[in-house]
CSV table of C-alpha atoms in Angstrom, one decimal:
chain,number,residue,atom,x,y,z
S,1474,UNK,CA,14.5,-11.6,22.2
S,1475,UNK,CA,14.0,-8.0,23.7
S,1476,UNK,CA,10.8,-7.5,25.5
S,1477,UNK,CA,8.6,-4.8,22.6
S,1478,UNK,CA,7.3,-1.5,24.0
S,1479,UNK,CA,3.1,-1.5,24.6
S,1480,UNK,CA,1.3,-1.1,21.4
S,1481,UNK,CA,0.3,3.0,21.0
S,1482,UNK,CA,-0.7,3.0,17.4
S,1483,UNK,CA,-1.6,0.5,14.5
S,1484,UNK,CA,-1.5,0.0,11.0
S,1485,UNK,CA,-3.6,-2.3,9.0
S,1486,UNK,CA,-3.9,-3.8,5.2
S,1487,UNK,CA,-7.1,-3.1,3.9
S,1488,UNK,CA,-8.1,-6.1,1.4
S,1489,UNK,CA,-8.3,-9.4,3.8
S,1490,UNK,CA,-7.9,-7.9,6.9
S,1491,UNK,CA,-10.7,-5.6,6.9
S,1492,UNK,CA,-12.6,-6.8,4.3
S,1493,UNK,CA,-12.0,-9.9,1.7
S,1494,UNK,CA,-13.8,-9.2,-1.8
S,1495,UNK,CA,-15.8,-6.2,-0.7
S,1496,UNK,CA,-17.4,-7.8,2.4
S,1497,UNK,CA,-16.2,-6.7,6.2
S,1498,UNK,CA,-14.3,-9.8,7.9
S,1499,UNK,CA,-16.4,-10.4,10.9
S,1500,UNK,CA,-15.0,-8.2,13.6
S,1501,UNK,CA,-13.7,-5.1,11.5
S,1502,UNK,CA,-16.1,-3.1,12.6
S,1503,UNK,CA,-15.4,-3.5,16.2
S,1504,UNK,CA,-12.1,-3.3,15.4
S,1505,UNK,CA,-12.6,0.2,13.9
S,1506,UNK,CA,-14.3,1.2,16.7
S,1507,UNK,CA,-12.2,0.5,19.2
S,1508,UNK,CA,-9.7,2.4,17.5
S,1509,UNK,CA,-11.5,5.2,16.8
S,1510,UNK,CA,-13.4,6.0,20.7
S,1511,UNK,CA,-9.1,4.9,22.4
S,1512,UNK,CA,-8.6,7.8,20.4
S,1513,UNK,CA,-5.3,5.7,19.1
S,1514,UNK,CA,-3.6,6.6,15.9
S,1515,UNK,CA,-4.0,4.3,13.1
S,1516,UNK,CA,-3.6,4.4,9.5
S,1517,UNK,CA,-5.4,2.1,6.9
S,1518,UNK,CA,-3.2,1.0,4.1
S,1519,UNK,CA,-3.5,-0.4,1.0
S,1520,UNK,CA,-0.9,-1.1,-2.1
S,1521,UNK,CA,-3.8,0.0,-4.9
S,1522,UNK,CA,-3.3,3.4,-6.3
S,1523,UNK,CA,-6.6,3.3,-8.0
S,1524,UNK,CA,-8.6,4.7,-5.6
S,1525,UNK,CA,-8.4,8.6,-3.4
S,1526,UNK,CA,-8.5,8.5,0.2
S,1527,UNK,CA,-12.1,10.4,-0.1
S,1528,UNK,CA,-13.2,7.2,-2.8
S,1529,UNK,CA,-11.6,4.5,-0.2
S,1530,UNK,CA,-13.6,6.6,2.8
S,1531,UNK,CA,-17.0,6.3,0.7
S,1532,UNK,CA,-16.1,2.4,0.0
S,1533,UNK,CA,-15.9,1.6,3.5
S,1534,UNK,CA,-18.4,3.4,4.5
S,1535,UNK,CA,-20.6,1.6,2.4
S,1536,UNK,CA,-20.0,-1.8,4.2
S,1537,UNK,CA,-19.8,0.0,7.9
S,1538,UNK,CA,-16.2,0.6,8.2
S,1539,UNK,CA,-16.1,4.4,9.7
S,1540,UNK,CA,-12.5,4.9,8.7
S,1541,UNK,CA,-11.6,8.9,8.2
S,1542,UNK,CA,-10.1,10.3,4.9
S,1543,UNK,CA,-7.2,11.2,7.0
S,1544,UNK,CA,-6.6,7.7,8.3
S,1545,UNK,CA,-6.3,6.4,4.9
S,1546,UNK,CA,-2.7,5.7,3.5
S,1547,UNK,CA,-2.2,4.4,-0.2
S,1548,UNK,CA,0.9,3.7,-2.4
S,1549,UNK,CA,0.2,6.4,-4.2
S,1550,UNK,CA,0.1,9.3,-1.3
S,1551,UNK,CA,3.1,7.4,-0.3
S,1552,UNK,CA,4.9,7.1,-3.7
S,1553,UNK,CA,3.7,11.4,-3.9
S,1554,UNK,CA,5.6,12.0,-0.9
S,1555,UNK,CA,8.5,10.3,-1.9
S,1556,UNK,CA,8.7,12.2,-5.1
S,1557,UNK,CA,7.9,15.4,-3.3
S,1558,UNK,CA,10.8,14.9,-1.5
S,1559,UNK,CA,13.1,13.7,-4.5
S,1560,UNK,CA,12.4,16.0,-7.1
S,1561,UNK,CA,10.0,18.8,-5.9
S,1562,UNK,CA,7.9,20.4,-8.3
S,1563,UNK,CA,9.0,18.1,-10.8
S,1564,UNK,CA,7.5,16.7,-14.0
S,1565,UNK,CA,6.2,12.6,-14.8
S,1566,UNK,CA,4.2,10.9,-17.2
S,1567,UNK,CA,1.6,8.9,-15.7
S,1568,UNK,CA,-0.1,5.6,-16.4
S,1569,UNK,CA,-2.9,5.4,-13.5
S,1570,UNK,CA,-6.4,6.7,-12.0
S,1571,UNK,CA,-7.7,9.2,-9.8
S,1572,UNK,CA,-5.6,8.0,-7.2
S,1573,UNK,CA,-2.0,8.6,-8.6
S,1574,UNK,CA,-3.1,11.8,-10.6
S,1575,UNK,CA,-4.6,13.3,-7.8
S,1576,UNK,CA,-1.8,12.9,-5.5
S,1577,UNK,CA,0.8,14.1,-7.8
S,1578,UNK,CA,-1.3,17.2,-8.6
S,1579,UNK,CA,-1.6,17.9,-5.0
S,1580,UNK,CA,2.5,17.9,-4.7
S,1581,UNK,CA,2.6,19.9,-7.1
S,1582,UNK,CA,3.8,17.9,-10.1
S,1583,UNK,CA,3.3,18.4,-13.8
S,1584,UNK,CA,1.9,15.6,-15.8
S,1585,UNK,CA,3.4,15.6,-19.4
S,1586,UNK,CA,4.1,13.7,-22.0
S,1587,UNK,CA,7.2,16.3,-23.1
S,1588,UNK,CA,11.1,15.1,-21.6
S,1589,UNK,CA,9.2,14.4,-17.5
S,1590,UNK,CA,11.4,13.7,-14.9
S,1591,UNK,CA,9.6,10.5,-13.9
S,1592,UNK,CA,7.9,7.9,-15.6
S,1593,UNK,CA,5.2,6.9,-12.8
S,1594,UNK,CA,3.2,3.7,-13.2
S,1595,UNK,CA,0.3,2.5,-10.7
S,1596,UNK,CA,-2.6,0.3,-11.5
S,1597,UNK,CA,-5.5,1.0,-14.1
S,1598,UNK,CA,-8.5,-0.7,-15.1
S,1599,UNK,CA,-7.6,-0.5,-18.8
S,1600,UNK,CA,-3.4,-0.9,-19.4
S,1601,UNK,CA,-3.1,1.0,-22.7
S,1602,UNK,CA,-0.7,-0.6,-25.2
S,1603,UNK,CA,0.0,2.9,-26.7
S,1604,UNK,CA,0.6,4.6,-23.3
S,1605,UNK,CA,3.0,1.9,-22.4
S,1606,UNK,CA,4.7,2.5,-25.8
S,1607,UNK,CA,4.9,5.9,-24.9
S,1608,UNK,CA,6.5,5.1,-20.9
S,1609,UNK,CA,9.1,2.4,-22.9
S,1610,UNK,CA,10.2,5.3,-25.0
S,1611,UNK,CA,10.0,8.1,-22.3
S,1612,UNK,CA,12.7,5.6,-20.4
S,1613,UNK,CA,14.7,4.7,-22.6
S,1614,UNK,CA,15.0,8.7,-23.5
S,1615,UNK,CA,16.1,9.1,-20.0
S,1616,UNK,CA,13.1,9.4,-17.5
S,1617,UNK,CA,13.4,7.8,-14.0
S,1618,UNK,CA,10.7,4.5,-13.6
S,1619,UNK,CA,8.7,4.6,-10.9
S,1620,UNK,CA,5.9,2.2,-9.8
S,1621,UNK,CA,4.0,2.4,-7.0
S,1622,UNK,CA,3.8,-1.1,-5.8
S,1623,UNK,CA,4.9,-4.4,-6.4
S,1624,UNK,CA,1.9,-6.6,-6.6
S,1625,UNK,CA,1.8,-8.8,-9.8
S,1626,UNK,CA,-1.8,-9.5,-9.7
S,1627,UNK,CA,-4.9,-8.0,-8.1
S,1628,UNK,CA,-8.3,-9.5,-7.4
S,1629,UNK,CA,-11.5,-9.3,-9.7
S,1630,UNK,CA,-15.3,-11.0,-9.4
S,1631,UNK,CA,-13.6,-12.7,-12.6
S,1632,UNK,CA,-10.6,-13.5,-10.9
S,1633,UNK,CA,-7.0,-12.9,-11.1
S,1634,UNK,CA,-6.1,-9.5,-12.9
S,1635,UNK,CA,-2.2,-8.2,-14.2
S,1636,UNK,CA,-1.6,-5.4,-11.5
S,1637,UNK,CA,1.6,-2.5,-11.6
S,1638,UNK,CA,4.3,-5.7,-10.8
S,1639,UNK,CA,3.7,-7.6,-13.9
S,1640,UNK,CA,3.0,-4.4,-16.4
S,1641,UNK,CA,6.5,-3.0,-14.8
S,1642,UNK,CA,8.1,-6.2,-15.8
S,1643,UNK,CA,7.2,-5.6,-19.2
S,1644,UNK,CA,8.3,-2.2,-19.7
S,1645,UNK,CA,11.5,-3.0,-17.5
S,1646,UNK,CA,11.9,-6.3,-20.1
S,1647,UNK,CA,11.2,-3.4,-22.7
S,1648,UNK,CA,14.2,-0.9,-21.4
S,1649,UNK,CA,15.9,-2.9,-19.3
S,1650,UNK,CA,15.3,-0.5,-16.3
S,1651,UNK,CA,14.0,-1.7,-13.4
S,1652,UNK,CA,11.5,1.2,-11.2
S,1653,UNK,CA,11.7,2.3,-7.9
S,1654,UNK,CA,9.1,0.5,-6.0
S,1655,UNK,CA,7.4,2.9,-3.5
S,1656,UNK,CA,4.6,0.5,-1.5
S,1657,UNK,CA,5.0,-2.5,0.3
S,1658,UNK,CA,7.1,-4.1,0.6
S,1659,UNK,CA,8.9,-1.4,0.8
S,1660,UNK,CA,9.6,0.2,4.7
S,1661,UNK,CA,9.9,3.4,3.0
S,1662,UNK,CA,5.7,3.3,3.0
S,1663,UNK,CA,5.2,2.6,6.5
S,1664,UNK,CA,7.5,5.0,7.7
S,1665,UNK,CA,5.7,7.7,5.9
S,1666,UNK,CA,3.0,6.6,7.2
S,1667,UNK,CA,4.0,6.4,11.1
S,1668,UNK,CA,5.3,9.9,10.2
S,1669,UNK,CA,1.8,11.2,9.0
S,1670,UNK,CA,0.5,10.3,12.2
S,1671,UNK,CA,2.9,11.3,14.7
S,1672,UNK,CA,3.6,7.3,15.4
S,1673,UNK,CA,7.5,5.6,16.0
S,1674,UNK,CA,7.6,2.1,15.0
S,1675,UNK,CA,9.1,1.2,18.8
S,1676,UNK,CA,5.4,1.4,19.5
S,1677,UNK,CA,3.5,0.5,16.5
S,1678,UNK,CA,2.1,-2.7,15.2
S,1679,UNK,CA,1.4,-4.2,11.5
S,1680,UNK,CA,-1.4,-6.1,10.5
S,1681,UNK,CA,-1.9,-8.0,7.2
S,1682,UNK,CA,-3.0,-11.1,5.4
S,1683,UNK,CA,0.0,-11.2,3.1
S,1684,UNK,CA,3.6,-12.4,4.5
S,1685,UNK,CA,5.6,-10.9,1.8
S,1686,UNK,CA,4.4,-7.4,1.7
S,1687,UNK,CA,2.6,-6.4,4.6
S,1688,UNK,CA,4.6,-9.0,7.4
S,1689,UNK,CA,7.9,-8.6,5.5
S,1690,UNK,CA,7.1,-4.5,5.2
S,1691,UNK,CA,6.0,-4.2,8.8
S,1692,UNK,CA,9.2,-6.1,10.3
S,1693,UNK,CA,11.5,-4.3,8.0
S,1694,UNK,CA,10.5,-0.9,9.5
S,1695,UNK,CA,11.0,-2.0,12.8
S,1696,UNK,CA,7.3,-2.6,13.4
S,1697,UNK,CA,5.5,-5.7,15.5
S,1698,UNK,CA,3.7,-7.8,13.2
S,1699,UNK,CA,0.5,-9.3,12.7
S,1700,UNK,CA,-0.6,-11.9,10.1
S,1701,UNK,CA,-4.3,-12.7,9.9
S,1702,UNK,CA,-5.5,-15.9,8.0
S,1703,UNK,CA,-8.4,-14.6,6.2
S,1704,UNK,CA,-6.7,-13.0,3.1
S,1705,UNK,CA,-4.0,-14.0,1.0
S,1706,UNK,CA,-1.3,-16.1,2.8
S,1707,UNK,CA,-2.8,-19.3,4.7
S,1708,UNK,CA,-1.5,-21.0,8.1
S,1709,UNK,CA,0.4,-23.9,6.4
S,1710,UNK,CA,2.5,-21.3,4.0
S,1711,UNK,CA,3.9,-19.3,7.2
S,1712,UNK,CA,6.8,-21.5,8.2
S,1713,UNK,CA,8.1,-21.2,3.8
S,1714,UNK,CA,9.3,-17.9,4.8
S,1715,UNK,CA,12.9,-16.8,6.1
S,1716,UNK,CA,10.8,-14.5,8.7
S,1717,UNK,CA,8.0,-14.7,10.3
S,1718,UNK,CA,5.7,-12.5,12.0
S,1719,UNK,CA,5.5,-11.7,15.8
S,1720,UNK,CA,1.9,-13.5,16.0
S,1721,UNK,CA,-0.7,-15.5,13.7
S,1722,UNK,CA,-3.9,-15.0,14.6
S,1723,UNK,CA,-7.3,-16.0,12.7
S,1724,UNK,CA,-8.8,-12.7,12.0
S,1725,UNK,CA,-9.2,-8.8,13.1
S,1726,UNK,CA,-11.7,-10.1,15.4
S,1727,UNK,CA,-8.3,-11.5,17.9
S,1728,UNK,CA,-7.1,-8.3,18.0
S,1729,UNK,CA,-9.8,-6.0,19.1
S,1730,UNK,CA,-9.1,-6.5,23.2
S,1731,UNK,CA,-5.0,-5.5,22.1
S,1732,UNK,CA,-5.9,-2.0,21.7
S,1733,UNK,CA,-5.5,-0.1,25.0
C-alpha cells in the first residue's frame, strides 16, 4: 500500500464522534482546540438537514464545543450546492426545516408547490401525510426526487425515529423513482466540503462512528479514514464490511496528538 501524504486538514461526523446524545465524548473539546489554535482546516459534518450552521454553532456551544458557523457542513448546504450547480435558480417543493429551506433560499431557489424542478426531501420533526401526497404526485407529474441523505432512522430520548431514507422509500415505493442522494455516503459531500475549505483529499482525513456512511464516504473520496467506537458501529461489526477503515481507534480523545 502507498505510503499517505501528512494529515493537513480534517473532517469529522458530528453525532458519536463529537458528542453521543447531546453530551461531548470525553476529549472533543481538546480535540476542537487543537484544531482550532494549529490553525488547520476542518469541517464538521453531519447527515441531518434539520438544523442551520448558525443553530448547530449555538448547540455546540452549549456543551463547550467552539466550532465556527463556517466550519459547519450539513447535507443540506451540501445537497444546495449541488442543486446550485445543476439547475441554478431553479424551482423545488420542499419537505424539511430551517435547515433545507434556508439553504435553498440562499441559492437562490423558489419553493413552490406549482410544476418545481425538484422535489427535495430532508428530515422533519413532523412527516406530513398530505405533504408527501403532494411530493408522490409532484413526481410522478415529472419533478426530479431529491433527498438529502440516506439515513433510515435517526436517534430520539424515545428512541429510534423514521429519518429521509425510510420516508424516501415510501414515496420512491409510491412512484417508483428512486432520489438522488446528496450526503453520505455519497463522496459528492465531502468533496464539497474539502472544496469549501481550500482542502485536497491527498491530505485530508475522515473521522466517524458509522462504517457505512462516514468510513465508506471518507474512502470513496479518496480520504484517510477514521472510525471511532463510541457512536454507531462497534469493534466486533468492523471486519462485516468489504472495506475497512485506515485505523480504529476508541474515541476523538486518540486523535488529538495526530493534528500537527
Amino acid at each position: 500500500m502507498a505510503e499517505r501524504k501528512p494529515i493537513e486538514s480534517w473532517l469529522t461526523d458530528m453525532d458519536g464522534v463529537l458528542m453521543h446524545e447531546g453530551i461531548p465524548v470525553p476529549g472533543a473539546d481538546a480535540f476542537v482546540k487543537r484544531l482550532r489554535e494549529s490553525g488547520t482546516p476542518f469541517l464538521v459534518l453531519t447527515n441531518n438537514s434539520i438544523y442551520t450552521p448558525r443553530d448547530l454553532h449555538a448547540r455546540l456551544s452549549r456543551i463547550g464545543l467552539d466550532v465556527p458557523v463556517a466550519n459547519i457542513w450539513t447535507s443540506a448546504l451540501a445537497s444546495a450546492q449541488f442543486l446550485d450547480e445543476q439547475r441554478p435558480g431553479g424551482t423545488a417543493y420542499v419537505i424539511g426545516e430551517a435547515g433545507l429551506t434556508t439553504a435553498l433560499h440562499d441559492i437562490g431557489y423558489v419553493l413552490t408547490d406549482v410544476e418545481p424542478d425538484y422535489v427535495v426531501l430532508g428530515e422533519t420533526r413532523t412527516y406530513s401525510f398530505e405533504a408527501l401526497t403532494k411530493a408522490i404526485r409532484l413526481i410522478n407529474d415529472g419533478a426530479r426526487f431529491i433527498a438529502t441523505n440516506p439515513d433510515e432512522i435517526g436517534p430520539s430520548a424515545e428512541g429510534a425515529l423514521p429519518a429521509t431514507g425510510s420516508v424516501a422509500a415510501l414515496i420512491t415505493k409510491a412512484t417508483g423513482q428512486k432520489p438522488y442522494f446528496v450526503g453520505k455516503p455519497n463522496p459528492l459531500m465531502m468533496r464539497s466540503g474539502l472544496n469549501a475549505i481550500g482542502a485536497h483529499s491527498e491530505t485530508s482525513a475522515m473521522i466517524g462512528d458509522r462504517m457505512d456512511t462516514d468510513v465508506r464516504a471518507g474512502l470513496e473520496a479518496g480520504m484517510e479514514t477514521f472510525l471511532v467506537l463510541t457512536g454507531v458501529t462497534k469493534a466486533a461489526e468492523v471486519d462485516r464490511y468489504p472495506y475497512r477503515p485506515s485505523t480504529v481507534v476508541d474515541s476523538i480523545a486518540d486523535l488529538v496528538e495526530r493534528i500537527a
